[in-house]
PDB file of C-alpha atoms in Angstrom:
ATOM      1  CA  UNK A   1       0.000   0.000   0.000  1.00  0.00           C
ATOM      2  CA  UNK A   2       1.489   3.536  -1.280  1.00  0.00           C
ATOM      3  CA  UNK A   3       1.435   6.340   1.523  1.00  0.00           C
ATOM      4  CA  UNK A   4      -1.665   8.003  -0.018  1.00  0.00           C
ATOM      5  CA  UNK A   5      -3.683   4.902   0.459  1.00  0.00           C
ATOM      6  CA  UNK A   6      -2.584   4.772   3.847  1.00  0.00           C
ATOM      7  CA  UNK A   7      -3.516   7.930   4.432  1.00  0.00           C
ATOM      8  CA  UNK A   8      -6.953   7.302   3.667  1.00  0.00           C
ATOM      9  CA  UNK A   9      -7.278   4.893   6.199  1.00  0.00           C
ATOM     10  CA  UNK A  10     -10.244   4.680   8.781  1.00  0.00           C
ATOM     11  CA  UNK A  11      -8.769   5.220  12.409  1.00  0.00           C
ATOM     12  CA  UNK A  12     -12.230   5.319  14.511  1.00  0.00           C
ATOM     13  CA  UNK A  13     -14.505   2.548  13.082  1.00  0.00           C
ATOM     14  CA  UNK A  14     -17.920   2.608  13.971  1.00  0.00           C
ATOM     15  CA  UNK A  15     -19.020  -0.443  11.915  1.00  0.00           C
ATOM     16  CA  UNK A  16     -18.286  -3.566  13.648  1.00  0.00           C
ATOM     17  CA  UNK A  17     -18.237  -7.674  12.754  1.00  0.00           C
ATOM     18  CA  UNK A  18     -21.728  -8.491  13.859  1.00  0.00           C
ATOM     19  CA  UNK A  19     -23.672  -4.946  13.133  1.00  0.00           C
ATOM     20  CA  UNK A  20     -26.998  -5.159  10.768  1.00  0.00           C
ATOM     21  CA  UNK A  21     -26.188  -3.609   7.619  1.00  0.00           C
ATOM     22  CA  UNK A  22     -27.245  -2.421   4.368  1.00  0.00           C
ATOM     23  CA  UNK A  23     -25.805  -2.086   1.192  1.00  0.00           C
ATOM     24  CA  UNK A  24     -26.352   1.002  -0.178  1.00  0.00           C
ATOM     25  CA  UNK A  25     -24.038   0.829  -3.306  1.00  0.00           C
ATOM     26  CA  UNK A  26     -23.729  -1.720  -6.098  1.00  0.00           C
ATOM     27  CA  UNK A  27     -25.182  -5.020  -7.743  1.00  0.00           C
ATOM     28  CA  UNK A  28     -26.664  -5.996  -3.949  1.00  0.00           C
ATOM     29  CA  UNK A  29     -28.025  -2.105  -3.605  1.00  0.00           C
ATOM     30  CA  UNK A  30     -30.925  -2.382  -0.485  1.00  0.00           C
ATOM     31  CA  UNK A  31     -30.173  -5.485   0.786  1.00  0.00           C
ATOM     32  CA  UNK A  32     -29.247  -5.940   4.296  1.00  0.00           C
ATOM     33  CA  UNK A  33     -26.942  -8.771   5.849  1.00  0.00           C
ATOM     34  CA  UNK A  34     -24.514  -9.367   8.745  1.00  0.00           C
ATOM     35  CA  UNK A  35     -21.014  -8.322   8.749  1.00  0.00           C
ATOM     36  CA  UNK A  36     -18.901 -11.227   9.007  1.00  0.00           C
ATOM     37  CA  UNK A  37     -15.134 -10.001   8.817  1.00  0.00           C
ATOM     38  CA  UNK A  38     -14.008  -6.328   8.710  1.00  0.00           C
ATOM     39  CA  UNK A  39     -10.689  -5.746   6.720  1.00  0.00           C
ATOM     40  CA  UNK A  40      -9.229  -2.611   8.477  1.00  0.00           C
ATOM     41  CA  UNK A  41      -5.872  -2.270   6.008  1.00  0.00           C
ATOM     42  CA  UNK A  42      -8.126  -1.898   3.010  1.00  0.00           C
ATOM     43  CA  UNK A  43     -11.682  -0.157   4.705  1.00  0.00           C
ATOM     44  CA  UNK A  44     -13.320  -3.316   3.391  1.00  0.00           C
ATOM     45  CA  UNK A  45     -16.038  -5.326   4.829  1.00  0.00           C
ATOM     46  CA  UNK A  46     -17.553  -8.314   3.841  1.00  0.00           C
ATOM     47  CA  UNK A  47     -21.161  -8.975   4.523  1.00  0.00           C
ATOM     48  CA  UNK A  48     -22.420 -12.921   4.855  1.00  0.00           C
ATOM     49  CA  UNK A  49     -24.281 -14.006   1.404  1.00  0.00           C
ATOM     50  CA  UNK A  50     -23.822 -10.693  -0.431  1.00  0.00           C
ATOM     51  CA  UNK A  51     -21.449  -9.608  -2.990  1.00  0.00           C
ATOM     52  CA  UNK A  52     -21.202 -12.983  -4.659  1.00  0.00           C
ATOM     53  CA  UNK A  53     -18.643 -13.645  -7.482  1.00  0.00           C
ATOM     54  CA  UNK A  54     -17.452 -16.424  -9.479  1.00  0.00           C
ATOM     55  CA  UNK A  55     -13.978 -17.783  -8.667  1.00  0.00           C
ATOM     56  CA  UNK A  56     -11.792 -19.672 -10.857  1.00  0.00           C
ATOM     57  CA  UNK A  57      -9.345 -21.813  -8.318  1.00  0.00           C
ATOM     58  CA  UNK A  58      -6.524 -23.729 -10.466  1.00  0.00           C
ATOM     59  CA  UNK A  59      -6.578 -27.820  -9.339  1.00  0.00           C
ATOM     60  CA  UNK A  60      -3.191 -28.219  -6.787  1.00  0.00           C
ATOM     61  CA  UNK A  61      -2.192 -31.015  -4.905  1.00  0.00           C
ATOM     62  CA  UNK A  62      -4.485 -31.680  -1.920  1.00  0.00           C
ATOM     63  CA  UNK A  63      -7.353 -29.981  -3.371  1.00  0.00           C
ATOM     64  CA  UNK A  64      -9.976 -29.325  -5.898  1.00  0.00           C
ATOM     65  CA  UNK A  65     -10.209 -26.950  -9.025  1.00  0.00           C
ATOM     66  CA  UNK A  66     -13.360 -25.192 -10.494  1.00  0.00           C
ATOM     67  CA  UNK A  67     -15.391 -22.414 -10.568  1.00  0.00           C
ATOM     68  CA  UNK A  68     -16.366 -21.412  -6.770  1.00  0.00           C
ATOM     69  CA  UNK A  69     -19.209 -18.854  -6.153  1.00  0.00           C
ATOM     70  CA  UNK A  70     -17.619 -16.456  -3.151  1.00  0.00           C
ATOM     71  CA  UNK A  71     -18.124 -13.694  -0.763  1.00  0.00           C
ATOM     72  CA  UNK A  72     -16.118 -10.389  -2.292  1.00  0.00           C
ATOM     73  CA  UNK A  73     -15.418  -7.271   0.477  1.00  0.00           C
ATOM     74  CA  UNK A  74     -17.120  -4.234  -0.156  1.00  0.00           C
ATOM     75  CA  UNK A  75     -15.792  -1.041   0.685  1.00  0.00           C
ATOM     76  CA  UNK A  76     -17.153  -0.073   4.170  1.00  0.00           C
ATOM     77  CA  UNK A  77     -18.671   3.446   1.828  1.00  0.00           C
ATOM     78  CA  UNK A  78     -21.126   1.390   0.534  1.00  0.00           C
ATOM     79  CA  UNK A  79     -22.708  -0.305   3.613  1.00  0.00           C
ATOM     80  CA  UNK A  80     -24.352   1.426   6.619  1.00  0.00           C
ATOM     81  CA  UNK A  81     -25.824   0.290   9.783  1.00  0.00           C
ATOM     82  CA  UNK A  82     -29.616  -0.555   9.914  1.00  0.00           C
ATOM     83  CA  UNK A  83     -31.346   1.805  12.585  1.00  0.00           C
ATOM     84  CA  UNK A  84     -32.592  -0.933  15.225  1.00  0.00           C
ATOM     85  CA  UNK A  85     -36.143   1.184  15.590  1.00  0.00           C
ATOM     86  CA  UNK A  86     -36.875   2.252  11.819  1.00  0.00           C
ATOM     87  CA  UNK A  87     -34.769  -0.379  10.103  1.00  0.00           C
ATOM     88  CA  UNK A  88     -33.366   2.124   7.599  1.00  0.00           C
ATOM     89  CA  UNK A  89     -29.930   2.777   6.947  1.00  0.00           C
ATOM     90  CA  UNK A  90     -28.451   5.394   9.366  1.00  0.00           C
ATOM     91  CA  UNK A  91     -24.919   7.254   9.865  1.00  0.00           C
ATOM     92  CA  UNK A  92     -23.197   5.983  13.381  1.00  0.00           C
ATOM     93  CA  UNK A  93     -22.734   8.704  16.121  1.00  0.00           C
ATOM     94  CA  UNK A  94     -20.991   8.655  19.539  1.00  0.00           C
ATOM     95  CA  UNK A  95     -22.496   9.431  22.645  1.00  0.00           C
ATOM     96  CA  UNK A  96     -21.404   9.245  26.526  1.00  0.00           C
ATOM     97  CA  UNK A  97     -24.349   8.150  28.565  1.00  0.00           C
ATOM     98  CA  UNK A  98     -24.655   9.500  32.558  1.00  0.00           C
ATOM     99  CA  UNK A  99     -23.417   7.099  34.148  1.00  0.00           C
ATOM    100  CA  UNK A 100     -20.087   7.566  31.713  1.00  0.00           C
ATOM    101  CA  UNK A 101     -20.558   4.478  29.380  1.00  0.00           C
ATOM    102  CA  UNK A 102     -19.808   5.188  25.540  1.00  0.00           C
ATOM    103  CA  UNK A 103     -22.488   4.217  23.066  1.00  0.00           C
ATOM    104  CA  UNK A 104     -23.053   4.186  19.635  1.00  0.00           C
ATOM    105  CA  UNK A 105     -26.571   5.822  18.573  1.00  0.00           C
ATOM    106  CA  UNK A 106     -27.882   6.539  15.279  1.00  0.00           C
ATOM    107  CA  UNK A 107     -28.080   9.665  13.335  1.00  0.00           C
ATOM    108  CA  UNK A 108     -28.955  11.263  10.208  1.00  0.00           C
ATOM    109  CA  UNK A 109     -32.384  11.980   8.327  1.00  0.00           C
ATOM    110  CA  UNK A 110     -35.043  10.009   9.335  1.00  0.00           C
ATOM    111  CA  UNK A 111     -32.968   8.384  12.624  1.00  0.00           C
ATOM    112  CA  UNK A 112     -34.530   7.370  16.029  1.00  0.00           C
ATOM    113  CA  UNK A 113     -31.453   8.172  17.622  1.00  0.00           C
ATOM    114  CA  UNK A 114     -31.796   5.399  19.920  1.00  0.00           C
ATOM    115  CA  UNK A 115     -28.871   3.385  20.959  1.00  0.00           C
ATOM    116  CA  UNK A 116     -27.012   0.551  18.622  1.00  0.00           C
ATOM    117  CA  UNK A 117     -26.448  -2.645  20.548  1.00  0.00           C
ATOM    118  CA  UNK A 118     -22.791  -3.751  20.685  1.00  0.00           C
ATOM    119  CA  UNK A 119     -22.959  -7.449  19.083  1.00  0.00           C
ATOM    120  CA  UNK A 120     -23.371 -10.239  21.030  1.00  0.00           C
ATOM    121  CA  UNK A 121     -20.405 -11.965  18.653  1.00  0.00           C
ATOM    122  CA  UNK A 122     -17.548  -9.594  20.063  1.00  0.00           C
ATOM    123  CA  UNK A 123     -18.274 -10.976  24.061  1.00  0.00           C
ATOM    124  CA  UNK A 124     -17.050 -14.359  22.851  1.00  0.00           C
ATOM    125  CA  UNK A 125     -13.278 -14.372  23.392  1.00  0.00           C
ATOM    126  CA  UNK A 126     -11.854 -16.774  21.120  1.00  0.00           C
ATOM    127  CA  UNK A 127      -8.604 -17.343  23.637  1.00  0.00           C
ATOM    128  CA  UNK A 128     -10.453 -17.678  27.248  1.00  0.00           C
ATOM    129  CA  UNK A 129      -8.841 -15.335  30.125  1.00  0.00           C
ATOM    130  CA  UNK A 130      -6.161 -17.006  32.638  1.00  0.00           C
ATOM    131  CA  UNK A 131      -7.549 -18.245  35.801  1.00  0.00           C
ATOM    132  CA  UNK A 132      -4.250 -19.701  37.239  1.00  0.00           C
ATOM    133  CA  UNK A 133      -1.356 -17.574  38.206  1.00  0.00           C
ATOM    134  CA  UNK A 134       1.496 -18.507  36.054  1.00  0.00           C
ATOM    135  CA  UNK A 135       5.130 -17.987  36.760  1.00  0.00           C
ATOM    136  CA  UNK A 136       5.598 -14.295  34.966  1.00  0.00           C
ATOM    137  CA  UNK A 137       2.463 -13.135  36.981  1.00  0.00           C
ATOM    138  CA  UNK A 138       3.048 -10.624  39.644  1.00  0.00           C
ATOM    139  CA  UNK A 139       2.050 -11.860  43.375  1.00  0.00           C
ATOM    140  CA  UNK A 140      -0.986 -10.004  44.838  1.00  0.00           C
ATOM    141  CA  UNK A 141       0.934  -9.229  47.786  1.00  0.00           C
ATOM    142  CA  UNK A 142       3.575  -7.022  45.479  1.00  0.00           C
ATOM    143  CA  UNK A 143       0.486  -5.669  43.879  1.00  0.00           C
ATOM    144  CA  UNK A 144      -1.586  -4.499  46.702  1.00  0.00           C
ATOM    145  CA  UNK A 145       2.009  -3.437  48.450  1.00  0.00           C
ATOM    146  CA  UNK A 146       1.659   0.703  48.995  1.00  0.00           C
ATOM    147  CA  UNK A 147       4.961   2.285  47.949  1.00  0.00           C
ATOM    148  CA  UNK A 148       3.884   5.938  47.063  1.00  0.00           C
ATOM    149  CA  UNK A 149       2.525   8.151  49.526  1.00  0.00           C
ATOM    150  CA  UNK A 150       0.929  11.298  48.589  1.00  0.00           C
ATOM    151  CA  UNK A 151       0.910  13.788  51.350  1.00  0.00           C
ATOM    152  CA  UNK A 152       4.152  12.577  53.025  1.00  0.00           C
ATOM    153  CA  UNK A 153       5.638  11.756  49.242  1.00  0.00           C
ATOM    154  CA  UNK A 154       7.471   9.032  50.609  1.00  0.00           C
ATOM    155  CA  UNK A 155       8.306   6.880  47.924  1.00  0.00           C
ATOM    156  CA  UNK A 156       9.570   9.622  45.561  1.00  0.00           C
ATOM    157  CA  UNK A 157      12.935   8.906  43.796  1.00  0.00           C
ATOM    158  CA  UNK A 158      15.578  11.532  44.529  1.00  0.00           C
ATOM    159  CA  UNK A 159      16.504  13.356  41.199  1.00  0.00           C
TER     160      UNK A 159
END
C-alpha cells in the first residue's frame, strides 16, 4: 500500500463484525446482511451471502479446481448500519451516557437516535482469560504493596 492509500485509512470505526447492515451501493443495492469479517488495512467489509462472485481456483495437490461462487469485500462506503427502531440505513454517532458508558446511537435523516447494541459476537473471546497464576504473573501481595505516599511523598525517587 502507497502512503496516499494509507492515508486514507479509517482510524475510529464505527461499523463492527456483527452490526446489521445495508448495502447502499452496487449489484446488492438495499439489501441488508450481517457483517462477518471487517478488513481494516483496506476499509473493506464483507457482509455474509452478499457480494457474490465467481472464482476460478486452479486444481493443486491436496485440493480441488473449479469455478467457486464467493463472498467479495465491499468497501465499508457502501454499507451502513440498519437503525434498530426504523430499520433504515443510518450514519453511526458517539455518545457518553450519565453514568459515563460510551455508546453508539444513530443519526442522520429520518434516525430514532436510539442506541445501537454492541454485538453479542464480540463478548465471545476466542482465547479464554487465565484463571491460574502462572510464573511471569506478579504476586498479589507485590500488587496491593503501597509504595507511594501522597501527602508525606514518601516513595519519591531523589533526582
Amino acid at each position: 500500500m502507497g502512503w496516499k492509500a494509507a492515508q486514507k485509512l479509517i482510524h475510529h470505526w464505527r461499523i463492527l463484525r456483527g452490526d446489521n447492515v445495508m448495502i447502499i451501493r452496487g449489484k446488492d443495492k438495499g439489501e441488508t446482511g450481517v457483517i462477518k469479517r471487517v478488513v481494516r488495512s483496506q476499509n473493506r467489509v464483507l457482509v455474509e451471502g452478499k457480494n457474490l462472485v465467481k472464482k476460478h481456483i486452479k486444481q493443486g495437490q491436496g485440493h480441488e479446481g473449479g469455478i467457486f461462487t464467493v463472498e467479495a469485500p465491499l468497501h465499508v462506503s457502501n454499507v451502513q448500519v440498519v437503525d434498530p427502531v426504523t430499520g433504515k440505513p443510518c450514519k453511526v454517532g458517539i455518545k457518553y451516557l450519565e453514568d459515563g458508558t460510551k455508546v453508539r446511537v444513530s443519526r442522520g435523516i429520518g434516525a430514532s437516535g436510539s442506541i445501537i447494541p454492541r454485538p453479542e459476537i464480540l463478548k465471545i473471546r476466542t482465547t479464554p482469560r487465565p484463571t491460574i497464576a502462572g510464573s511471569k504473573d506478579t504476586p498479589m501481595d507485590a500488587v496491593l504493596e503501597k509504595t507511594y505516599d501522597a501527602k508525606t511523598g514518601k516513595g519519591m525517587p531523589d533526582l
